[in-house]
Coordinates of C-alpha atoms and ligand atoms in Angstrom, one line a residue:
X196 CA 161.4 -82.7 56.3
X197 CA 158.3 -83.1 58.5
X198 CA 158.9 -81.0 61.7
X199 CA 157.3 -81.9 65.1
X200 CA 157.9 -79.4 68.0
X201 CA 157.8 -80.3 71.8
X202 CA 156.2 -78.0 73.7
X203 CA 154.6 -77.7 77.2
X204 CA 155.7 -76.4 80.7
X205 CA 158.7 -77.1 82.0
X206 CA 159.9 -80.2 83.5
X207 CA 157.0 -82.0 81.8
X208 CA 159.9 -84.2 80.7
X209 CA 160.4 -82.9 77.0
X210 CA 163.8 -83.6 76.6
X211 CA 163.6 -87.2 78.0
X212 CA 161.0 -87.4 75.1
X213 CA 163.4 -85.9 72.5
X214 CA 166.4 -87.7 73.9
X215 CA 164.3 -90.8 73.9
X216 CA 163.1 -90.4 70.1
X217 CA 166.7 -89.1 69.0
X218 CA 168.9 -90.7 71.5
X219 CA 171.0 -87.7 71.7
X220 CA 172.1 -86.7 75.1
X221 CA 170.6 -83.3 75.9
X222 CA 170.4 -81.9 79.6
X223 CA 168.1 -83.4 81.5
X224 CA 167.1 -82.3 85.3
X225 CA 164.7 -81.4 87.7
X226 CA 165.1 -77.9 87.7
X227 CA 163.0 -76.0 86.1
X228 CA 164.3 -74.5 82.7
X229 CA 167.2 -76.4 81.9
X230 CA 166.4 -76.4 78.4
X231 CA 168.0 -72.8 77.1
X232 CA 168.0 -73.2 74.0
X233 CA 166.0 -75.5 71.3
X234 CA 167.6 -79.2 70.6
X235 CA 167.0 -80.1 66.8
X236 CA 167.6 -83.6 66.2
X237 CA 166.2 -86.8 63.7
X238 CA 163.6 -88.8 64.7
X239 CA 161.6 -91.4 63.0
X240 CA 157.7 -92.5 62.6
X241 CA 157.1 -96.1 61.9
X242 CA 154.8 -97.5 59.4
X243 CA 154.4 -101.0 58.2
X244 CA 156.8 -101.6 55.1
X245 CA 155.9 -102.6 52.1
X246 CA 158.8 -105.4 51.8
X247 CA 156.9 -108.4 53.1
X248 CA 154.0 -107.5 50.9
X249 CA 155.9 -107.7 47.7
X250 CA 157.9 -110.8 48.7
X251 CA 161.2 -108.7 49.2
X252 CA 164.4 -108.1 50.9
X253 CA 165.2 -104.5 50.9
X254 CA 167.8 -102.5 51.4
X255 CA 166.8 -99.0 52.3
X256 CA 168.8 -96.0 51.9
X257 CA 166.9 -92.9 53.5
X258 CA 165.0 -94.6 55.9
X259 CA 165.5 -97.7 58.0
X260 CA 163.4 -101.0 58.1
X261 CA 163.4 -102.9 61.0
X262 CA 161.7 -106.2 61.0
X263 CA 159.4 -105.5 58.2
X264 CA 158.7 -101.5 60.2
X265 CA 159.9 -99.1 58.0
X266 CA 161.3 -95.8 60.3
X267 CA 161.4 -92.5 58.0
X268 CA 163.1 -89.5 59.7
X269 CA 161.5 -86.5 60.6
X270 CA 162.8 -83.5 62.7
X271 CA 162.3 -83.3 66.5
X272 CA 162.7 -79.7 68.3
X273 CA 163.0 -79.8 71.8
X274 CA 162.0 -76.5 73.0
X275 CA 162.6 -74.8 76.4
X276 CA 159.6 -74.7 78.9
X277 CA 157.3 -72.2 78.4
X278 CA 156.1 -69.7 81.3
X279 CA 153.0 -67.7 81.8
X280 CA 153.4 -64.6 79.8
X281 CA 156.2 -65.8 77.8
X282 CA 154.3 -64.1 75.0
X283 CA 154.9 -60.7 76.2
X284 CA 158.1 -61.8 75.5
X285 CA 159.0 -63.0 79.6
X286 CA 162.2 -65.1 79.8
X287 CA 163.0 -65.9 76.0
X288 CA 159.3 -66.5 75.2
X289 CA 159.0 -64.6 71.7
X290 CA 162.1 -66.5 70.4
X291 CA 161.1 -69.9 71.7
X292 CA 157.6 -69.2 70.4
X293 CA 158.9 -68.5 66.7
X294 CA 160.7 -71.9 66.7
X295 CA 157.4 -73.7 67.7
X296 CA 155.9 -71.9 64.7
X297 CA 158.3 -73.9 62.3
X298 CA 156.7 -77.0 63.0
X299 CA 154.0 -78.6 61.0
X300 CA 152.4 -80.2 64.5
X301 CA 152.8 -80.1 67.8
X302 CA 153.9 -82.6 70.7
X303 CA 152.1 -80.9 73.5
X304 CA 153.8 -82.9 76.3
X305 CA 152.1 -82.4 80.0
X306 CA 152.9 -84.3 83.5
X307 CA 149.9 -86.5 84.0
X308 CA 151.1 -87.2 87.4
X309 CA 150.6 -83.6 88.2
X310 CA 154.3 -83.8 90.2
X311 CA 155.5 -80.4 89.1
X312 CA 153.8 -77.2 90.6
X313 CA 151.9 -74.0 88.5
X314 CA 155.6 -72.5 88.5
X315 CA 156.9 -75.7 87.3
X316 CA 158.7 -77.0 90.5
X317 CA 158.8 -80.8 91.2
X318 CA 156.4 -81.9 94.1
X319 CA 154.7 -84.7 95.3
X320 CA 152.5 -86.7 92.4
X321 CA 149.0 -85.3 92.6
X322 CA 149.6 -81.8 93.6
X323 CA 149.6 -80.1 90.3
X324 CA 146.5 -79.8 87.5
X325 CA 147.6 -81.3 84.0
X326 CA 144.6 -79.9 82.6
X327 CA 145.1 -76.2 83.9
X328 CA 148.7 -76.9 82.6
X329 CA 147.8 -77.8 79.1
X330 CA 145.2 -74.2 79.1
X331 CA 148.2 -72.2 80.3
X332 CA 150.9 -73.1 77.6
X333 CA 147.4 -72.9 74.7
X334 CA 146.9 -69.3 76.2
X335 CA 150.7 -68.3 75.3
X336 CA 150.7 -69.8 72.0
X337 CA 147.1 -67.8 71.2
X338 CA 148.2 -64.7 73.1
X339 CA 151.4 -64.9 71.2
X340 CA 149.8 -65.3 67.5
X341 CA 147.1 -62.6 68.8
X342 CA 150.2 -60.1 69.1
X343 CA 151.8 -60.8 65.8
X344 CA 148.4 -60.8 63.7
X345 CA 147.7 -57.3 65.9
X346 CA 150.8 -55.8 64.9
X347 CA 151.2 -57.0 61.3
X348 CA 147.0 -56.4 60.7
X349 CA 147.4 -52.9 59.6
X350 CA 150.0 -53.7 56.6
X351 CA 147.3 -56.7 55.7
X352 CA 144.7 -54.1 55.5
X353 CA 146.7 -51.6 53.3
X354 CA 146.9 -54.5 50.9
X355 CA 143.6 -55.0 50.8
X356 CA 142.8 -51.9 50.4
X357 CA 145.5 -51.2 47.6
X358 CA 143.6 -53.8 45.8
X359 CA 146.8 -55.5 45.8
X360 CA 145.6 -59.0 47.5
X361 CA 142.3 -60.4 49.3
X362 CA 141.6 -60.4 52.7
X363 CA 142.7 -64.0 52.8
X364 CA 145.7 -63.5 50.5
X365 CA 147.2 -60.4 52.6
X366 CA 146.5 -62.1 56.3
X367 CA 148.1 -65.4 54.4
X368 CA 151.0 -63.3 53.3
X369 CA 151.7 -61.7 57.0
X370 CA 151.9 -65.1 58.6
X371 CA 154.3 -66.2 56.1
X372 CA 157.2 -67.0 58.4
X373 CA 155.4 -69.0 60.7
X374 CA 154.5 -71.7 58.3
X375 CA 151.0 -70.6 58.4
X376 CA 149.4 -71.5 54.9
X377 CA 146.6 -69.5 52.6
X378 CA 143.8 -73.1 53.5
X379 CA 145.0 -72.6 57.2
X380 CA 143.8 -68.9 57.1
X381 CA 140.5 -69.6 54.9
X382 CA 139.9 -72.6 57.4
X383 CA 140.5 -70.3 60.2
X384 CA 138.5 -67.2 58.7
X385 CA 135.3 -69.4 58.2
X386 CA 135.5 -71.1 61.9
X387 CA 135.9 -67.4 63.5
X388 CA 132.9 -65.9 61.2
X389 CA 135.0 -63.1 60.0
X390 CA 135.0 -63.9 56.2
X391 CA 133.2 -61.0 54.8
X392 CA 134.1 -58.4 57.6
X393 CA 137.2 -55.8 56.0
X394 CA 140.3 -55.8 57.7
X395 CA 140.5 -52.3 59.2
X396 CA 136.9 -53.2 60.9
X397 CA 138.2 -56.0 63.0
X398 CA 138.1 -55.5 66.9
X399 CA 140.3 -56.7 69.4
X400 CA 138.0 -59.5 70.1
X401 CA 138.0 -60.9 66.4
X402 CA 141.9 -60.9 66.1
X403 CA 141.9 -63.1 69.3
X404 CA 139.0 -65.2 67.8
X405 CA 140.8 -65.2 64.6
X406 CA 143.9 -66.4 66.6
X407 CA 142.5 -69.3 68.3
X408 CA 141.0 -71.0 65.6
X409 CA 144.5 -70.4 63.4
X410 CA 146.3 -71.9 66.4
X411 CA 144.2 -75.0 66.0
X412 CA 143.9 -75.7 62.0
X413 CA 147.7 -74.3 61.9
X414 CA 149.3 -76.4 64.3
X415 CA 147.5 -79.4 64.7
X416 CA 148.7 -81.1 68.2
X417 CA 148.5 -84.5 70.1
X418 CA 148.5 -83.8 73.7
X419 CA 151.4 -86.5 75.2
X420 CA 150.1 -87.4 78.7
X421 CA 153.8 -87.8 80.6
X422 CA 155.1 -89.8 83.6
X423 CA 152.2 -92.4 83.2
X424 CA 154.4 -94.4 85.4
X425 CA 153.8 -92.2 88.6
X426 CA 150.9 -92.7 91.0
X427 CA 147.9 -90.2 90.2
X428 CA 148.7 -90.6 86.4
X429 CA 146.1 -93.1 85.9
X430 CA 143.5 -90.7 87.4
X431 CA 144.6 -87.2 85.5
X432 CA 144.9 -89.2 82.2
X433 CA 141.2 -89.9 82.3
X434 CA 140.6 -86.4 83.2
X435 CA 142.5 -85.3 80.4
X436 CA 140.8 -87.4 78.0
X437 CA 137.5 -86.2 79.2
X438 CA 138.5 -82.7 79.0
X439 CA 139.8 -82.6 75.4
X440 CA 137.6 -84.5 73.6
X441 CA 138.2 -84.8 70.0
X442 CA 142.3 -84.7 70.7
X443 CA 144.7 -87.3 70.7
X444 CA 145.6 -87.9 74.3
X445 CA 148.5 -90.4 74.3
X446 CA 149.7 -91.9 77.4
X447 CA 153.6 -91.8 77.7
X448 CA 156.3 -92.4 79.9
X449 CA 159.6 -90.7 78.0
X450 CA 161.7 -92.2 80.9
X451 CA 160.5 -95.5 80.4
X452 CA 161.4 -95.4 76.4
X453 CA 164.9 -93.6 77.2
X454 CA 165.9 -96.8 79.7
X455 CA 164.4 -99.5 76.9
X456 CA 166.7 -97.4 74.1
X457 CA 169.8 -97.5 76.5
X458 CA 169.2 -101.2 77.6
X459 CA 168.8 -102.0 73.7
X460 CA 171.9 -100.2 72.5
X461 CA 174.0 -102.1 75.0
X462 CA 172.9 -105.2 74.1
X463 CA 170.7 -105.7 77.1
X464 CA 167.2 -106.2 75.5
X465 CA 165.6 -106.8 72.4
X466 CA 163.0 -103.7 71.6
X467 CA 161.7 -102.4 68.5
X468 CA 160.6 -98.8 69.2
X469 CA 156.9 -98.7 69.2
X470 CA 156.8 -102.8 69.5
X471 CA 154.7 -103.8 72.3
X472 CA 157.2 -106.1 74.4
X473 CA 160.4 -106.0 75.0
X474 CA 162.4 -109.2 75.7
X475 CA 165.9 -109.3 78.1
X476 CA 168.7 -110.8 75.9
X477 CA 170.8 -112.4 78.9
X478 CA 169.4 -111.8 82.5
X479 CA 172.7 -113.3 83.6
X480 CA 174.4 -109.9 82.9
X481 CA 172.1 -107.4 84.4
X482 CA 172.8 -105.9 87.9
X483 CA 170.3 -105.7 90.4
X484 CA 169.5 -102.0 89.6
X485 CA 169.2 -102.8 85.8
X486 CA 166.4 -106.0 86.6
X487 CA 164.8 -103.6 89.0
X488 CA 164.5 -100.5 86.4
X489 CA 163.5 -103.1 83.5
X490 CA 160.9 -104.8 85.8
X491 CA 159.6 -101.1 86.9
X492 CA 159.2 -100.5 82.8
X493 CA 157.3 -103.8 82.0
X494 CA 155.1 -103.6 85.8
X495 CA 154.2 -99.9 85.7
X496 CA 154.0 -99.0 81.5
X497 CA 153.8 -102.0 79.3
X498 CA 151.7 -104.4 81.3
X499 CA 149.6 -101.2 81.7
X500 CA 150.0 -99.2 78.9
X501 CA 150.6 -101.3 76.3
X502 CA 153.8 -99.4 74.9
X503 CA 155.9 -96.0 76.2
X504 CA 154.2 -93.8 74.0
X505 CA 156.8 -92.1 72.5
X506 CA 156.9 -94.0 69.5
X507 CA 153.4 -93.8 69.1
X508 CA 152.8 -89.9 69.9
X509 CA 154.9 -89.4 67.0
X510 CA 153.5 -91.4 64.4
X511 CA 149.8 -90.1 65.4
X512 CA 151.0 -86.8 64.8
X513 CA 152.5 -87.4 61.5
X514 CA 150.0 -90.3 59.9
X515 CA 146.6 -89.1 61.4
X516 CA 146.9 -85.4 62.3
X517 CA 148.7 -84.4 59.0
X518 CA 147.4 -87.4 57.1
X519 CA 150.8 -88.2 55.4
X520 CA 151.4 -90.7 53.2
X521 CA 154.3 -92.9 51.8
X522 CA 155.5 -93.7 48.8
X523 CA 158.5 -95.9 47.7
X524 CA 160.2 -94.2 44.3
X525 CA 162.1 -97.3 42.4
X526 CA 163.6 -97.3 38.9
X527 CA 163.0 -101.3 38.2
X528 CA 159.5 -102.0 38.4
X529 CA 160.3 -105.8 38.4
X530 CA 162.7 -105.9 41.4
X531 CA 161.5 -102.6 42.8
X532 CA 165.2 -101.2 43.0
X533 CA 167.1 -98.4 42.1
X534 CA 169.7 -97.9 39.2
X535 CA 172.0 -99.4 41.8
X536 CA 170.1 -102.5 42.5
X537 CA 169.3 -101.2 46.1
X538 CA 165.9 -102.2 46.5
X539 CA 163.1 -100.4 48.1
X540 CA 165.8 -98.0 48.5
X541 CA 163.9 -94.9 49.6
X542 CA 160.4 -94.1 51.5
X543 CA 159.1 -91.0 51.0
X544 CA 156.6 -88.9 53.8
X545 CA 154.1 -87.0 51.2
X546 CA 150.9 -84.8 52.1
X547 CA 147.8 -85.8 51.1
X548 CA 147.1 -84.5 47.6
X549 CA 150.7 -85.0 46.1
X550 CA 150.6 -85.6 42.5
X551 CA 153.3 -87.6 40.9
X552 CA 154.6 -84.3 39.3
X553 CA 155.1 -83.3 42.6
X554 CA 156.9 -86.7 43.1
X555 CA 159.3 -86.0 40.3
X556 CA 160.0 -82.6 41.5
X557 CA 161.1 -83.9 45.1
X558 CA 162.8 -86.3 43.6
X559 CA 165.2 -83.9 41.1
X560 CA 163.7 -80.9 39.5
X561 CA 165.2 -82.1 36.1
X562 CA 162.7 -85.3 36.5
X563 CA 159.9 -83.1 36.8
X564 CA 160.9 -81.5 33.8
X565 CA 161.4 -84.5 31.3
X566 CA 159.0 -87.0 33.1
X567 CA 156.1 -88.3 30.7
X568 CA 154.3 -90.4 33.1
X569 CA 154.6 -93.0 36.2
X570 CA 154.0 -96.4 36.3
X571 CA 152.8 -98.5 39.7
X572 CA 154.8 -100.8 40.1
X573 CA 152.6 -103.6 41.6
X574 CA 150.3 -103.7 38.9
X575 CA 152.3 -102.5 35.8
X576 CA 149.7 -99.8 35.4
X577 CA 150.5 -96.3 33.6
X578 CA 149.8 -93.7 36.0
X579 CA 148.8 -89.9 34.6
X580 CA 151.2 -86.8 35.8
X581 CA 148.3 -85.6 37.6
X582 CA 147.6 -89.1 39.6
X583 CA 147.2 -88.6 43.2
X584 CA 149.6 -90.9 45.2
X585 CA 148.3 -93.0 48.0
X586 CA 149.7 -94.4 51.1
X587 CA 152.2 -97.7 50.2
X588 CA 152.5 -96.6 46.2
X589 CA 155.4 -97.9 44.8
X590 CA 156.3 -95.8 41.8
X591 CA 158.6 -95.5 38.6
X592 CA 158.6 -92.0 37.2
X593 CA 159.5 -92.5 33.6
X594 CA 161.2 -89.8 31.8
X595 CA 161.1 -88.8 28.1
X596 CA 164.6 -90.2 27.4
X597 CA 163.8 -93.8 28.7
X598 CA 160.4 -94.2 26.8
X599 CA 159.9 -97.1 25.3
Ligands
GTP258 N1 158.9 -90.8 86.4 C1 158.9 -90.1 85.2 N2 160.0 -89.1 85.2 C2 159.9 -88.6 84.1 C3 159.8 -88.9 83.1 N3 160.0 -88.0 82.0 C4 160.8 -87.3 82.2 N4 161.0 -87.4 83.8 C5 161.3 -86.5 84.7 O1 161.2 -85.4 84.7 C6 162.4 -84.3 85.1 C7 162.0 -83.3 83.7 O2 162.5 -84.0 83.1 P1 163.3 -83.1 81.5 O3 163.0 -83.9 80.2 O4 164.2 -81.8 81.7 O5 162.1 -82.0 81.5 P2 161.7 -80.6 80.4 O6 159.8 -80.4 80.0 O7 162.6 -80.6 79.5 O8 162.0 -79.5 81.1 P3 163.0 -78.1 80.9 O9 163.8 -78.1 80.0 O10 162.8 -77.8 82.3 O11 161.4 -77.3 80.0 C8 163.7 -85.1 84.9 O12 163.9 -85.5 86.3 C9 163.2 -86.9 84.0 O13 163.9 -87.4 84.8 C10 158.8 -90.1 83.0 O14 157.7 -90.7 82.1 N5 158.4 -90.9 83.9
MG259 MG1 164.2 -79.6 78.7

C-alpha cells in the first residue's frame, strides 16, 4: 500500500489531519509533543470512478464508491512533532525519522496562521514564522540523511573498490532501508554533480549536497498550510506559495474537515470528503453550538478556500507527485465483473510504467506465471504482457487455462 507520512513541527495539526483523514481518535491537544508514538491508519485518495462512464452500478470490494467518486485505501502515518536537532538523536528523533523514511511521499504540515512560536507553544496568531518552520524541519530531515550517508559511505566505497558494485548501486544498497531506489540515487548524483567522483574522495560538503538532492527526489512533499480558518493565515499562505515555488502548497483546515466528518457521521450533514459543499440535513436538530461550528466552517473555510484541503492534499501527493494510475482488474469484459459477479470490484493504484505482467503479479503470483495476454475491457483489444497500464484502464488478464 502507498504510504504517506505527516511531518512537521509540534502543534501544527498533524494528528488533527490524521484523525480527519482516518477518523480514528488519536490524542490531540494544545500541549507541544502530544503525539509520542507514530499513529498508523488507513485513509483514502479520491478519483472519478469509471462506473458512470461505463454506465454500470458497481459493488466495490477493496475500495469505496460514493456518488461516482472512487476512494482507494492508502496508509497514513502521523509522526510526533520534530524538534530542532532531532537528527542528533534529540528526543526520539532518530527513531521517528526512520519511520518518516518508510513513506513514499510526505505531507509537511505547517501552521499557516503563525500561532505557534519557535518552540512549538501555542501563542496568538501572527506571531510565528511558518516559512522558517518549514526550513527548520527540512534541515532536520537533510541533516539526518547526511548522518546516515556519512556513517555508511565507507561501506559503499569498499563495495566499489572490491568491484562488487558501481557507485550508484553501492549507494542504493546502503540506503535500501529508507525506501530509496536506484533511480533516486542516480537522479541525486546527477543533480549534485557527483556522478564521476570516487566515493572515497567525497568531502563533507559533497555528502550534504547529495543528501539535499536525495531528500528532494526520494520523498516528494506537499506543503500543507494548515489552520487557514485563523487570522493571518491568508498572508502567510501567500508568502509560503511565493517562497516554495515549484512545490504544491495546499491551503487546509484539518479542524474543519474533522468537524464535517463528525457531523456527517452523526447524520447532521451530507458531505463527501473533498467535495466542495456540504448540506445541513436537518437544521432543527442542531444545537446552537453545532450551528455556530458549521457556520464557522462554511464562512471561514469553504466559502474562502473552496475545500478543507485534507482530501485534496492526499490526492495531490498520490496522483500529482507520485503520478499513480488507477486500474480496474475484471474477470468478465462484458459485465466488468469478477467471478462472483461483483461489478468493478477492485481499483488498484499502480506506479507509472506498470505493465499488465506486473499487474498480474500484484493480483497473484500464479496468475503472472500462467497469463498469456490481457484484454482492454473497453475496446475488447488484446494487450501484450508488456503493455504499460494507463489511468482508468479496465483490464482482464487471460491465463493459459482459459485461453480461447
Ligand atoms: N483553528 C485551527 N486549529 C487547528 C487546526 N488543526 C489543528 N488545530 C489545533 O492545533 C492544536 C494542535 O493540534 P494537533 O493535531 O495535536 O497537532 P500535532 O501537530 O499533532 O502536534 P504534536 O503531536 O504535538 O506534534 C490543537 O489544539 C488543534 O485543535 C485547524 O485547521 N484550525
Ligand atoms: Mg500529534
